[in-house]
Short mmCIF file of C-alpha atoms in Angstrom, two decimals:
data_model
loop_
_atom_site.label_atom_id
_atom_site.label_comp_id
_atom_site.label_asym_id
_atom_site.label_seq_id
_atom_site.Cartn_x
_atom_site.Cartn_y
_atom_site.Cartn_z
CA MET K 1 -28.27 -40.22 -5.43
CA ASN K 2 -27.47 -39.10 -1.89
CA ARG K 3 -30.26 -36.57 -1.38
CA VAL K 4 -33.70 -37.40 -0.01
CA LEU K 5 -35.99 -34.85 -1.62
CA ALA K 6 -39.51 -33.71 -0.89
CA LEU K 7 -39.77 -30.35 -2.64
CA PRO K 8 -43.13 -28.75 -3.24
CA LEU K 9 -44.18 -29.83 -6.72
CA GLU K 10 -44.00 -26.23 -7.98
CA GLN K 11 -40.30 -26.14 -7.08
CA ALA K 12 -39.52 -29.62 -8.35
CA VAL K 13 -40.96 -28.81 -11.78
CA GLY K 14 -38.96 -25.59 -11.98
CA GLN K 15 -35.69 -27.46 -11.43
CA GLN K 16 -36.23 -29.23 -14.76
CA LEU K 17 -35.94 -26.05 -16.85
CA MET K 18 -32.77 -24.66 -18.48
CA LEU K 19 -33.84 -21.29 -19.90
CA ALA K 20 -32.21 -18.89 -22.34
CA PHE K 21 -32.59 -15.17 -22.95
CA SER K 22 -31.19 -12.37 -25.08
CA GLY K 23 -28.91 -9.78 -23.50
CA HIS K 24 -25.41 -9.11 -22.17
CA THR K 25 -27.05 -8.30 -18.83
CA PRO K 26 -30.03 -10.13 -17.31
CA SER K 27 -33.17 -9.25 -19.23
CA ALA K 28 -36.34 -8.05 -17.52
CA ASP K 29 -38.08 -11.24 -18.64
CA ILE K 30 -35.50 -13.58 -17.15
CA LEU K 31 -35.44 -11.62 -13.88
CA ALA K 32 -39.24 -11.82 -13.69
CA THR K 33 -39.11 -15.57 -14.27
CA LEU K 34 -36.54 -16.02 -11.50
CA ARG K 35 -38.80 -14.08 -9.15
CA ARG K 36 -41.88 -16.17 -10.04
CA HIS K 37 -40.45 -19.65 -9.52
CA PRO K 38 -37.18 -21.56 -9.24
CA VAL K 39 -35.50 -22.90 -12.37
CA GLY K 40 -32.71 -25.36 -13.00
CA GLY K 41 -30.55 -22.83 -14.75
CA ILE K 42 -29.62 -20.76 -17.78
CA THR K 43 -27.83 -21.53 -21.04
CA LEU K 44 -25.60 -18.84 -22.52
CA PHE K 45 -25.21 -18.46 -26.28
CA ARG K 46 -22.55 -16.53 -28.14
CA ALA K 47 -25.00 -14.65 -30.36
CA LEU K 48 -27.32 -13.79 -27.47
CA ASN K 49 -25.23 -13.24 -24.37
CA VAL K 50 -21.49 -13.00 -24.97
CA ALA K 51 -19.12 -10.08 -25.54
CA ASP K 52 -15.98 -11.02 -23.62
CA PRO K 53 -14.96 -13.00 -20.51
CA ILE K 54 -15.25 -10.09 -18.06
CA GLN K 55 -18.78 -9.33 -19.29
CA VAL K 56 -19.72 -13.02 -18.98
CA ARG K 57 -18.44 -13.16 -15.40
CA ALA K 58 -20.47 -10.06 -14.54
CA LEU K 59 -23.51 -11.60 -16.21
CA THR K 60 -23.27 -14.91 -14.35
CA ASP K 61 -22.69 -13.08 -11.06
CA ALA K 62 -25.81 -10.99 -11.70
CA LEU K 63 -27.90 -14.05 -12.54
CA GLN K 64 -26.80 -15.90 -9.41
CA ALA K 65 -27.45 -12.80 -7.30
CA ALA K 66 -30.96 -12.51 -8.75
CA ALA K 67 -31.68 -16.12 -7.85
CA ALA K 68 -30.27 -15.66 -4.33
CA ALA K 69 -32.31 -12.48 -3.77
CA THR K 70 -35.51 -14.50 -3.94
CA ASP K 71 -34.14 -17.39 -1.86
CA ARG K 72 -33.80 -19.52 -4.96
CA LEU K 73 -31.24 -22.29 -5.28
CA PRO K 74 -28.05 -21.46 -7.21
CA LEU K 75 -28.38 -21.74 -10.97
CA LEU K 76 -26.79 -24.15 -13.35
CA ILE K 77 -25.17 -22.01 -16.03
CA GLY K 78 -24.30 -23.92 -19.19
CA ALA K 79 -22.65 -23.26 -22.53
CA ASP K 80 -21.43 -25.12 -25.63
CA GLN K 81 -17.67 -24.71 -25.24
CA GLU K 82 -16.55 -27.65 -27.35
CA GLY K 83 -13.53 -26.01 -28.97
CA GLY K 84 -12.94 -25.97 -32.71
CA THR K 85 -16.13 -25.23 -34.63
CA LEU K 86 -18.35 -24.55 -31.59
CA MET K 87 -17.16 -22.05 -29.00
CA ALA K 88 -19.96 -20.24 -27.19
CA LEU K 89 -17.63 -18.02 -25.17
CA ALA K 90 -15.47 -15.47 -26.96
CA GLY K 91 -12.10 -14.29 -25.67
CA THR K 92 -11.14 -17.70 -24.30
CA THR K 93 -8.31 -19.99 -25.35
CA GLU K 94 -9.12 -21.31 -28.81
CA PHE K 95 -8.54 -25.05 -28.62
CA PRO K 96 -8.64 -26.73 -32.06
CA GLY K 97 -11.43 -29.16 -31.15
CA ASN K 98 -12.12 -32.86 -30.85
CA MET K 99 -11.00 -34.13 -34.26
CA ALA K 100 -7.68 -32.33 -33.84
CA LEU K 101 -7.28 -34.13 -30.51
CA GLY K 102 -8.22 -37.34 -32.31
CA ALA K 103 -5.41 -36.73 -34.80
CA THR K 104 -2.91 -36.41 -31.93
CA GLY K 105 -4.17 -39.65 -30.37
CA SER K 106 -3.16 -38.29 -26.97
CA THR K 107 -5.37 -38.86 -23.94
CA ASP K 108 -2.98 -36.68 -21.95
CA LEU K 109 -3.60 -33.72 -24.25
CA ALA K 110 -7.35 -34.40 -24.11
CA ARG K 111 -7.28 -34.39 -20.31
CA GLN K 112 -5.20 -31.20 -20.20
CA THR K 113 -7.52 -29.54 -22.72
CA GLY K 114 -10.54 -30.48 -20.63
CA TYR K 115 -8.92 -29.12 -17.49
CA ALA K 116 -7.86 -25.82 -19.07
CA THR K 117 -11.28 -25.37 -20.69
CA GLY K 118 -12.98 -26.10 -17.37
CA ARG K 119 -10.81 -23.63 -15.49
CA GLU K 120 -11.69 -20.86 -17.94
CA LEU K 121 -15.39 -21.66 -17.78
CA ALA K 122 -15.35 -21.74 -13.99
CA ALA K 123 -13.58 -18.38 -13.92
CA MET K 124 -16.51 -16.92 -15.88
CA GLY K 125 -19.13 -18.51 -13.64
CA VAL K 126 -20.14 -21.18 -16.16
CA ASN K 127 -20.51 -24.45 -14.28
CA VAL K 128 -21.87 -26.84 -16.94
CA ASN K 129 -20.19 -27.47 -20.28
CA TYR K 130 -22.23 -29.15 -23.01
CA ALA K 131 -19.18 -31.17 -24.03
CA PRO K 132 -17.61 -33.45 -25.05
CA VAL K 133 -19.19 -34.81 -28.21
CA ALA K 134 -18.81 -38.59 -28.01
CA ASP K 135 -20.40 -39.37 -31.38
CA VAL K 136 -18.36 -41.75 -33.54
CA ASN K 137 -18.20 -40.01 -36.92
CA SER K 138 -18.62 -43.07 -39.13
CA ASN K 139 -20.48 -41.17 -41.86
CA ALA K 140 -18.33 -38.96 -44.08
CA HIS K 141 -21.46 -37.03 -45.10
CA ASN K 142 -22.62 -36.26 -41.55
CA PRO K 143 -23.65 -32.59 -41.76
CA VAL K 144 -23.70 -31.74 -38.05
CA VAL K 145 -21.01 -33.76 -36.22
CA GLY K 146 -17.88 -33.85 -38.40
CA THR K 147 -14.86 -32.34 -36.64
CA ARG K 148 -16.85 -32.12 -33.40
CA SER K 149 -16.15 -35.86 -33.13
CA PHE K 150 -12.82 -37.34 -32.02
CA GLY K 151 -12.96 -39.70 -35.01
CA SER K 152 -14.35 -42.94 -36.38
CA ASP K 153 -12.66 -45.52 -34.13
CA PRO K 154 -15.00 -46.30 -31.20
CA ALA K 155 -12.15 -47.33 -28.90
CA ALA K 156 -10.15 -44.16 -29.56
CA VAL K 157 -13.25 -41.98 -29.19
CA ALA K 158 -14.00 -43.73 -25.88
CA ARG K 159 -10.50 -43.10 -24.51
CA LEU K 160 -10.45 -39.44 -25.50
CA THR K 161 -14.01 -38.87 -24.26
CA GLY K 162 -13.17 -40.24 -20.82
CA ALA K 163 -9.97 -38.21 -20.64
CA LEU K 164 -11.60 -34.89 -21.57
CA ILE K 165 -14.41 -35.48 -19.07
CA SER K 166 -11.87 -36.19 -16.33
CA GLY K 167 -10.11 -32.92 -17.08
CA LEU K 168 -13.26 -30.81 -17.21
CA GLN K 169 -14.63 -32.15 -13.94
CA ALA K 170 -11.28 -31.92 -12.17
CA ALA K 171 -11.57 -28.19 -12.91
CA GLY K 172 -14.94 -28.06 -11.16
CA VAL K 173 -17.17 -27.88 -14.24
CA ALA K 174 -19.78 -30.54 -14.96
CA ALA K 175 -19.23 -32.30 -18.28
CA THR K 176 -22.12 -33.22 -20.58
CA VAL K 177 -21.44 -36.11 -22.93
CA LYS K 178 -23.49 -35.94 -26.12
CA HIS K 179 -25.47 -36.93 -28.20
CA PHE K 180 -26.82 -40.16 -26.72
CA PRO K 181 -27.04 -42.81 -28.06
CA GLY K 182 -24.91 -41.58 -30.98
CA HIS K 183 -25.35 -39.01 -33.77
CA GLY K 184 -22.27 -40.02 -35.76
CA ASP K 185 -23.87 -42.04 -38.55
CA THR K 186 -26.53 -39.62 -39.70
CA GLY K 187 -26.98 -37.84 -43.01
CA MET K 188 -29.33 -35.17 -41.66
CA ASP K 189 -28.90 -32.34 -39.18
CA SER K 190 -31.36 -32.79 -36.28
CA HIS K 191 -31.67 -29.01 -36.11
CA LEU K 192 -33.67 -29.37 -39.34
CA GLY K 193 -35.49 -32.70 -39.00
CA THR K 194 -35.35 -36.16 -37.43
CA PRO K 195 -32.46 -38.32 -38.66
CA VAL K 196 -33.21 -42.04 -38.69
CA VAL K 197 -30.52 -44.50 -37.58
CA LEU K 198 -31.38 -48.03 -38.68
CA HIS K 199 -28.66 -49.92 -36.81
CA ASP K 200 -29.57 -52.85 -34.60
CA MET K 201 -28.42 -53.24 -31.00
CA ALA K 202 -25.37 -55.31 -31.96
CA ARG K 203 -24.05 -52.47 -34.11
CA LEU K 204 -24.93 -49.82 -31.50
CA ARG K 205 -23.09 -51.75 -28.78
CA ALA K 206 -20.06 -52.19 -31.02
CA VAL K 207 -19.75 -48.64 -32.43
CA GLU K 208 -22.02 -45.95 -30.97
CA LEU K 209 -22.21 -46.90 -27.29
CA PRO K 210 -18.58 -47.53 -26.15
CA PRO K 211 -17.76 -43.79 -25.80
CA PHE K 212 -20.88 -43.25 -23.67
CA ALA K 213 -20.01 -46.26 -21.53
CA ALA K 214 -16.54 -44.75 -21.05
CA ALA K 215 -18.14 -41.43 -20.10
CA VAL K 216 -20.29 -43.09 -17.45
CA GLN K 217 -17.21 -44.91 -16.14
CA ALA K 218 -15.38 -41.55 -15.96
CA GLY K 219 -18.17 -40.17 -13.76
CA VAL K 220 -19.73 -37.78 -16.25
CA ARG K 221 -22.34 -35.59 -14.55
CA LEU K 222 -24.75 -35.10 -17.47
CA VAL K 223 -25.72 -36.97 -20.62
CA MET K 224 -27.40 -35.07 -23.47
CA THR K 225 -29.96 -36.84 -25.63
CA ALA K 226 -29.94 -36.98 -29.42
CA HIS K 227 -32.99 -36.00 -31.42
CA ILE K 228 -32.56 -39.06 -33.66
CA ALA K 229 -34.95 -41.94 -34.36
CA LEU K 230 -33.80 -45.52 -33.64
CA PRO K 231 -36.55 -47.86 -34.84
CA SER K 232 -34.63 -50.95 -33.67
CA ILE K 233 -35.02 -49.73 -30.07
CA THR K 234 -38.20 -47.70 -30.11
CA GLY K 235 -40.13 -49.48 -32.84
CA GLY K 236 -41.07 -46.15 -34.39
CA SER K 237 -39.90 -42.77 -35.61
CA ASN K 238 -39.93 -40.77 -32.37
CA PRO K 239 -36.62 -39.09 -31.42
CA ALA K 240 -34.54 -40.76 -28.70
CA THR K 241 -35.25 -37.71 -26.51
CA LEU K 242 -38.85 -38.94 -26.26
CA SER K 243 -38.07 -42.63 -25.75
CA PRO K 244 -38.26 -44.42 -22.37
CA ALA K 245 -36.56 -47.43 -24.00
CA VAL K 246 -33.53 -45.29 -24.87
CA LEU K 247 -33.33 -43.15 -21.74
CA ARG K 248 -34.60 -45.35 -18.92
CA GLY K 249 -33.75 -48.66 -20.56
CA LEU K 250 -30.49 -48.23 -22.45
CA LEU K 251 -28.93 -45.32 -20.55
CA ARG K 252 -30.12 -45.87 -16.99
CA GLU K 253 -30.45 -49.65 -16.83
CA GLU K 254 -27.87 -50.97 -19.32
CA LEU K 255 -25.14 -48.34 -18.96
CA GLY K 256 -25.88 -47.60 -15.30
CA PHE K 257 -25.96 -43.82 -15.56
CA THR K 258 -27.25 -42.15 -12.39
CA GLY K 259 -26.63 -38.47 -13.18
CA VAL K 260 -28.69 -35.83 -14.98
CA ILE K 261 -30.21 -36.54 -18.40
CA VAL K 262 -30.50 -33.28 -20.32
CA SER K 263 -32.32 -32.87 -23.62
CA ASP K 264 -30.73 -31.41 -26.69
CA ALA K 265 -32.31 -28.05 -27.51
CA MET K 266 -36.09 -28.33 -27.60
CA ASP K 267 -36.39 -25.73 -30.38
CA MET K 268 -34.76 -27.99 -32.98
CA GLY K 269 -36.53 -29.29 -36.07
CA ALA K 270 -36.71 -32.88 -34.80
CA ILE K 271 -39.01 -31.66 -32.00
CA THR K 272 -42.55 -30.46 -32.70
CA GLN K 273 -42.73 -26.67 -32.50
CA GLY K 274 -45.62 -24.27 -31.95
CA ARG K 275 -48.61 -25.69 -30.11
CA GLY K 276 -47.20 -29.21 -30.26
CA LEU K 277 -44.04 -28.31 -28.34
CA LEU K 278 -45.66 -28.81 -24.95
CA VAL K 279 -46.69 -32.33 -25.95
CA ASP K 280 -43.10 -33.21 -26.83
CA VAL K 281 -41.88 -31.57 -23.60
CA LEU K 282 -44.27 -33.79 -21.62
CA ALA K 283 -43.25 -36.85 -23.62
CA SER K 284 -39.54 -36.22 -23.05
CA THR K 285 -40.06 -35.69 -19.33
CA ALA K 286 -42.13 -38.87 -19.08
CA ALA K 287 -39.41 -40.71 -21.05
CA GLY K 288 -36.75 -39.79 -18.50
CA VAL K 289 -35.32 -36.36 -19.33
CA ASP K 290 -34.42 -34.51 -16.11
CA LEU K 291 -33.48 -31.14 -17.58
CA LEU K 292 -34.99 -29.43 -20.63
CA LEU K 293 -32.98 -27.05 -22.82
CA LEU K 294 -35.42 -24.31 -23.81
CA SER K 295 -35.23 -21.40 -26.23
CA ALA K 296 -34.99 -17.69 -25.42
CA ASP K 297 -38.73 -17.16 -25.93
CA PRO K 298 -40.11 -15.97 -22.54
CA ALA K 299 -43.70 -16.87 -23.48
CA SER K 300 -42.70 -20.48 -23.99
CA HIS K 301 -40.99 -20.56 -20.58
CA SER K 302 -44.26 -19.74 -18.85
CA GLU K 303 -46.31 -22.13 -20.99
CA ILE K 304 -43.93 -25.03 -20.46
CA TYR K 305 -43.62 -24.50 -16.71
CA SER K 306 -47.40 -24.25 -16.31
CA GLY K 307 -47.99 -27.26 -18.54
CA LEU K 308 -45.48 -29.45 -16.70
CA LEU K 309 -46.88 -28.43 -13.34
CA GLN K 310 -50.48 -29.13 -14.35
CA ALA K 311 -49.51 -32.48 -15.88
CA ALA K 312 -47.81 -33.49 -12.62
CA GLN K 313 -50.75 -32.29 -10.54
CA ARG K 314 -53.21 -34.23 -12.71
CA GLY K 315 -51.10 -37.38 -12.67
CA LEU K 316 -50.20 -37.27 -16.37
CA LEU K 317 -46.58 -37.10 -15.17
CA ASP K 318 -45.62 -39.36 -12.29
CA PRO K 319 -44.95 -36.94 -9.37
CA ASP K 320 -42.34 -39.36 -8.01
CA ARG K 321 -40.45 -39.18 -11.31
CA VAL K 322 -40.63 -35.38 -11.20
CA GLN K 323 -39.21 -35.43 -7.67
CA ALA K 324 -36.48 -37.88 -8.70
CA ALA K 325 -35.47 -35.66 -11.64
CA ALA K 326 -35.32 -32.61 -9.39
CA ALA K 327 -33.24 -34.58 -6.88
CA ARG K 328 -30.67 -35.39 -9.55
CA VAL K 329 -30.50 -31.71 -10.55
CA LEU K 330 -30.04 -30.70 -6.89
CA ASP K 331 -27.28 -33.30 -6.46
CA LEU K 332 -25.53 -31.71 -9.43
CA LYS K 333 -25.94 -28.27 -7.88
CA ALA K 334 -24.55 -29.55 -4.59
CA TRP K 335 -21.44 -30.86 -6.37
CA ILE K 336 -20.97 -27.53 -8.16
CA ALA K 337 -21.43 -25.57 -4.92
CA VAL K 338 -18.23 -26.95 -3.35
CA GLN K 339 -16.04 -26.12 -6.37
CA VAL K 340 -13.58 -23.22 -6.18
CA GLN K 341 -13.87 -20.41 -8.73
CA PRO K 342 -10.52 -19.50 -10.33
CA PRO K 343 -9.52 -15.88 -10.96
CA PRO K 344 -10.34 -14.40 -14.38
CA GLU K 345 -6.62 -13.97 -15.11
CA ILE K 346 -6.37 -17.64 -16.11
CA ILE K 347 -8.65 -17.06 -19.14
CA ALA K 348 -6.56 -17.24 -22.33
CA CYS K 349 -3.40 -17.27 -20.23
CA ALA K 350 0.01 -18.09 -21.73
CA ASP K 351 -0.01 -21.67 -20.41
CA HIS K 352 -3.39 -22.41 -21.97
CA ARG K 353 -2.39 -20.87 -25.31
CA ALA K 354 0.80 -22.94 -25.26
CA LEU K 355 -1.29 -26.07 -24.67
CA ALA K 356 -3.62 -25.18 -27.55
CA ALA K 357 -0.59 -24.56 -29.78
CA THR K 358 0.78 -28.01 -28.88
CA VAL K 359 -2.53 -29.66 -29.78
CA ALA K 360 -2.67 -27.75 -33.07
CA ALA K 361 0.91 -28.66 -33.97
CA GLN K 362 0.58 -32.35 -33.12
CA ALA K 363 -2.69 -32.58 -35.05
CA VAL K 364 -1.37 -31.42 -38.45
CA THR K 365 -1.50 -34.46 -40.72
CA LEU K 366 0.43 -34.85 -43.96
CA VAL K 367 -1.73 -37.20 -45.98
CA ARG K 368 0.08 -36.99 -49.32
CA ASP K 369 3.18 -35.36 -50.82
CA GLU K 370 3.64 -37.05 -54.17
CA ALA K 371 5.21 -33.84 -55.52
CA GLY K 372 7.90 -33.85 -52.82
CA ARG K 373 7.22 -30.19 -52.06
CA LEU K 374 7.68 -30.40 -48.31
CA PRO K 375 9.37 -29.01 -46.41
CA LEU K 376 9.16 -25.86 -48.52
CA ARG K 377 12.40 -24.40 -49.83
CA LEU K 378 11.56 -21.34 -51.88
CA ALA K 379 13.68 -18.60 -53.34
CA ALA K 380 13.42 -15.28 -51.51
CA THR K 381 11.78 -13.80 -54.59
CA ALA K 382 9.13 -16.52 -54.89
CA ARG K 383 5.52 -15.38 -54.64
CA ILE K 384 3.00 -17.36 -52.60
CA ALA K 385 -0.78 -17.07 -52.80
CA ALA K 386 -2.78 -17.98 -49.68
CA VAL K 387 -6.36 -18.82 -50.66
CA VAL K 388 -9.02 -19.35 -47.99
CA PRO K 389 -12.82 -19.48 -48.08
CA GLN K 390 -14.73 -17.10 -45.84
CA PRO K 391 -16.16 -19.39 -43.13
CA ALA K 392 -19.85 -19.61 -42.38
CA ASP K 393 -21.86 -21.45 -39.75
CA LEU K 394 -22.64 -24.71 -41.54
CA THR K 395 -25.13 -25.71 -38.83
CA PRO K 396 -26.67 -23.89 -35.86
CA ALA K 397 -24.12 -25.80 -33.73
CA ASP K 398 -21.26 -23.81 -35.28
CA THR K 399 -19.46 -20.55 -34.52
CA SER K 400 -17.12 -20.56 -37.54
CA SER K 401 -18.63 -17.33 -38.86
CA TYR K 402 -16.83 -15.48 -36.06
CA VAL K 403 -13.44 -16.63 -37.40
CA THR K 404 -11.28 -15.14 -40.14
CA PRO K 405 -8.58 -17.75 -40.94
CA ALA K 406 -5.15 -16.16 -40.58
CA LEU K 407 -3.40 -18.38 -43.13
CA ALA K 408 -1.59 -15.60 -44.96
CA ALA K 409 -0.28 -14.05 -41.74
CA ALA K 410 1.01 -17.43 -40.61
CA LEU K 411 2.82 -18.04 -43.92
CA ARG K 412 4.41 -14.57 -43.82
CA HIS K 413 6.19 -15.58 -40.64
CA TYR K 414 8.44 -17.73 -42.86
CA HIS K 415 8.22 -15.97 -46.24
CA PRO K 416 7.41 -12.28 -46.79
CA ALA K 417 5.96 -12.41 -50.31
CA VAL K 418 2.51 -13.83 -49.52
CA VAL K 419 -0.67 -12.43 -51.09
CA GLU K 420 -4.01 -13.30 -49.51
CA PHE K 421 -7.11 -14.23 -51.51
CA ARG K 422 -10.39 -14.60 -49.66
CA ILE K 423 -12.99 -16.48 -51.63
CA PRO K 424 -16.68 -17.21 -51.10
CA LEU K 425 -17.55 -20.46 -49.38
CA ASP K 426 -18.90 -21.70 -52.72
CA PRO K 427 -17.42 -19.61 -55.57
CA ASN K 428 -19.30 -19.52 -58.87
CA GLU K 429 -17.90 -20.12 -62.37
CA GLY K 430 -17.07 -16.47 -62.94
CA GLU K 431 -15.25 -16.14 -59.63
CA ILE K 432 -13.33 -19.35 -60.32
CA ALA K 433 -12.24 -18.11 -63.76
CA ASP K 434 -11.07 -14.80 -62.30
CA LEU K 435 -9.10 -16.50 -59.54
CA ARG K 436 -7.59 -18.98 -61.95
CA ALA K 437 -6.18 -16.13 -64.02
CA ARG K 438 -4.91 -14.18 -61.04
CA LEU K 439 -3.21 -17.19 -59.46
CA ALA K 440 -1.38 -18.25 -62.62
CA ASP K 441 1.58 -15.96 -61.91
CA PHE K 442 2.34 -17.29 -58.42
CA ASP K 443 5.15 -19.73 -57.69
CA LEU K 444 3.07 -21.58 -55.09
CA VAL K 445 -0.60 -21.60 -54.13
CA VAL K 446 -1.53 -22.76 -50.63
CA ILE K 447 -5.28 -23.28 -50.77
CA GLY K 448 -7.44 -24.13 -47.81
CA THR K 449 -10.82 -25.78 -48.22
CA ILE K 450 -13.77 -26.07 -45.84
CA ASN K 451 -16.02 -29.09 -46.44
CA ALA K 452 -15.26 -29.06 -50.17
CA GLY K 453 -17.49 -32.08 -50.75
CA GLY K 454 -20.52 -29.94 -49.99
CA HIS K 455 -19.25 -26.78 -51.68
CA ILE K 456 -18.58 -27.69 -55.29
CA GLY K 457 -17.12 -24.30 -56.14
CA GLN K 458 -14.17 -24.88 -53.81
CA ALA K 459 -13.49 -28.27 -55.36
CA ALA K 460 -13.84 -26.84 -58.87
CA LEU K 461 -11.25 -24.17 -58.10
CA VAL K 462 -8.70 -26.66 -56.75
CA ASN K 463 -9.25 -29.00 -59.69
CA ALA K 464 -8.86 -26.08 -62.12
CA LEU K 465 -5.55 -25.05 -60.55
CA LEU K 466 -4.31 -28.62 -60.76
CA ALA K 467 -5.38 -28.83 -64.43
CA ASP K 468 -3.43 -25.62 -65.11
CA GLY K 469 -0.29 -27.16 -63.62
CA THR K 470 -0.19 -24.57 -60.83
CA SER K 471 2.14 -25.59 -58.00
CA THR K 472 -0.41 -26.23 -55.26
CA VAL K 473 -0.55 -27.32 -51.64
CA ALA K 474 -4.12 -28.22 -50.65
CA VAL K 475 -5.17 -28.13 -47.02
CA ALA K 476 -8.41 -29.38 -45.48
CA LEU K 477 -9.15 -26.77 -42.84
CA ARG K 478 -12.04 -28.73 -41.39
CA LEU K 479 -13.04 -32.23 -42.58
CA PRO K 480 -10.28 -34.48 -43.95
CA TYR K 481 -12.71 -35.91 -46.53
CA ASP K 482 -12.09 -32.89 -48.82
CA LEU K 483 -9.50 -34.87 -50.79
CA GLN K 484 -12.35 -36.90 -52.28
CA ALA K 485 -13.48 -33.71 -54.06
CA TYR K 486 -10.06 -33.08 -55.66
CA PRO K 487 -8.37 -36.53 -55.55
CA THR K 488 -5.43 -35.70 -57.84
CA ALA K 489 -3.98 -33.06 -55.48
CA PRO K 490 -0.34 -34.16 -55.08
CA THR K 491 0.29 -32.46 -51.73
CA TYR K 492 -2.46 -32.57 -49.12
CA LEU K 493 -2.58 -31.83 -45.40
CA CYS K 494 -5.28 -31.61 -42.70
CA THR K 495 -5.52 -29.18 -39.79
CA TYR K 496 -9.10 -29.99 -38.60
CA SER K 497 -9.47 -26.34 -37.53
CA ILE K 498 -9.56 -22.84 -39.01
CA LEU K 499 -8.42 -21.19 -35.76
CA GLU K 500 -5.29 -19.02 -35.51
CA LEU K 501 -3.06 -21.52 -33.73
CA SER K 502 -3.91 -24.19 -36.30
CA MET K 503 -2.83 -21.83 -39.10
CA THR K 504 0.40 -21.14 -37.22
CA ALA K 505 1.00 -24.87 -36.82
CA LEU K 506 0.30 -25.48 -40.52
CA ALA K 507 2.85 -22.88 -41.57
CA GLY K 508 5.46 -24.40 -39.29
CA ALA K 509 4.77 -27.84 -40.76
CA LEU K 510 5.02 -26.57 -44.35
CA TRP K 511 8.49 -25.16 -43.69
CA GLY K 512 9.58 -28.19 -41.67
CA ILE K 513 9.90 -26.32 -38.39
CA GLN K 514 8.06 -29.21 -36.75
CA PRO K 515 7.19 -32.67 -38.04
CA CYS K 516 3.68 -33.59 -39.17
CA THR K 517 2.95 -36.11 -36.44
CA GLY K 518 -0.85 -36.20 -36.83
CA ARG K 519 -2.63 -39.31 -38.02
CA LEU K 520 -6.04 -39.46 -39.71
CA PRO K 521 -8.67 -40.01 -37.00
CA VAL K 522 -11.09 -41.08 -39.75
CA SER K 523 -10.57 -42.84 -43.04
CA ILE K 524 -10.86 -40.99 -46.34
CA PRO K 525 -13.08 -43.47 -48.19
CA ASP K 526 -11.41 -45.16 -51.19
CA LEU K 527 -8.19 -43.20 -50.60
CA TYR K 528 -6.56 -43.51 -47.15
CA PRO K 529 -7.25 -45.61 -44.06
CA LEU K 530 -7.78 -44.55 -40.48
CA GLY K 531 -4.42 -43.81 -38.88
CA HIS K 532 -2.62 -42.79 -42.07
CA GLY K 533 -0.05 -39.98 -41.92
CA LEU K 534 3.37 -39.48 -43.52
CA GLY K 535 5.00 -37.73 -40.58
CA ILE K 536 7.70 -35.90 -42.57
CA ALA K 537 10.97 -34.97 -40.90
CA THR K 538 11.90 -31.41 -40.07
CA ARG K 539 14.67 -29.50 -41.77
#
């Protein structure tokens, strides 16, 4: 840390707060807070703050102007722009996400994706990205990480993590590697409770920690904590966010991280809510968190600021630690201040869309084609059914509900007689029976599934079509583990994404316009190993 800091305690405490609010323009509450005392910054959320890129740029300009009008330091403005299933900012280039990058195996594409993402964020005035996810997805039943991870191989995840960070920060946006020390082998969503990871330090050093070590080596500016319990380190059930052994010991001392430690959202189920929230806020700050991600509740902003300040004044928080945390935040702001803001015209520009299309195309993985159906060669009169579930947000860290998969439109580019069927995320017996009858007359059914292992209706429909002898191509539109739910499917591909360019890439692969060069970035337990992929030739 280059800065020698001696801020008044009132200002130092304020630098530790990342607030949120509701509105496409600055709310009266957030403006009042900015007038009362300095804050570290603001987090933007798609549901609360985002309409389109031009509106976001106007919003961030207004927020920075409000801070400047009261002689406040510039604000950190953060967002979850991971790509794939979590995209906080609408109207931007839709990159397929980390697991799609994992399927390509390309650090060059990861670096380019990071750079393009960073340029678009910077053009909107967003200077901190809560990405990349560096969790090693070693648990096929992980409900919250999944395709947000690059895969299950720690070495590959480490390489891709470092590359994406390098790209983001070369674009002038601070990267935030998450969720330390690793959320990949959990069976619970920490938005809902506290997952417990029972691994010892030998396992953590072998699997969970290498991507974070690579992130530190790449110069990552922020590390986000995980709200997970690690009894082997902490000796108890407290989340890592509240653990000095995890944050000051493992992250600072063992990995040598000197940047900003930011908490995961403090309104999640793993953190005590209501009157107990302030206690957990104090515990996390004492443990080593520099920056707290708070909710959009203005009453809690005031309570937390006042509580932190009083705790520091009374010596319950070490004032030197408070000053050191603020110094790290100010160092981050100083780095951001010298970055150049690109023009808004680069947002969703042709070059960035072409890059996203390349990632999507190189990610498509042909796992199985026992029926020899690919590449498709259908008579002009053949009828194709395109069946896709209506996406939903499967966790609060998900924006899939904003997407309508364009599978049918993509297939029609190569064959005109395509009929679209949109099904519920978990169809019931009656809906399955109706679809089964309606699909019987089609020459080919291309059916996409979204986490079929957790939505038994999807699996039941695919298995029913296979039992009927319907000519079927099954596609995992999100997690590649779906094949476990319908293991007899003779032709099976993975796209790792429901976004438009992934549907376009899938259609091209089905007709052999481009080869399926993707390789599984995770194993499909009891079926296919990590790295499997048939890679069929084009026409």
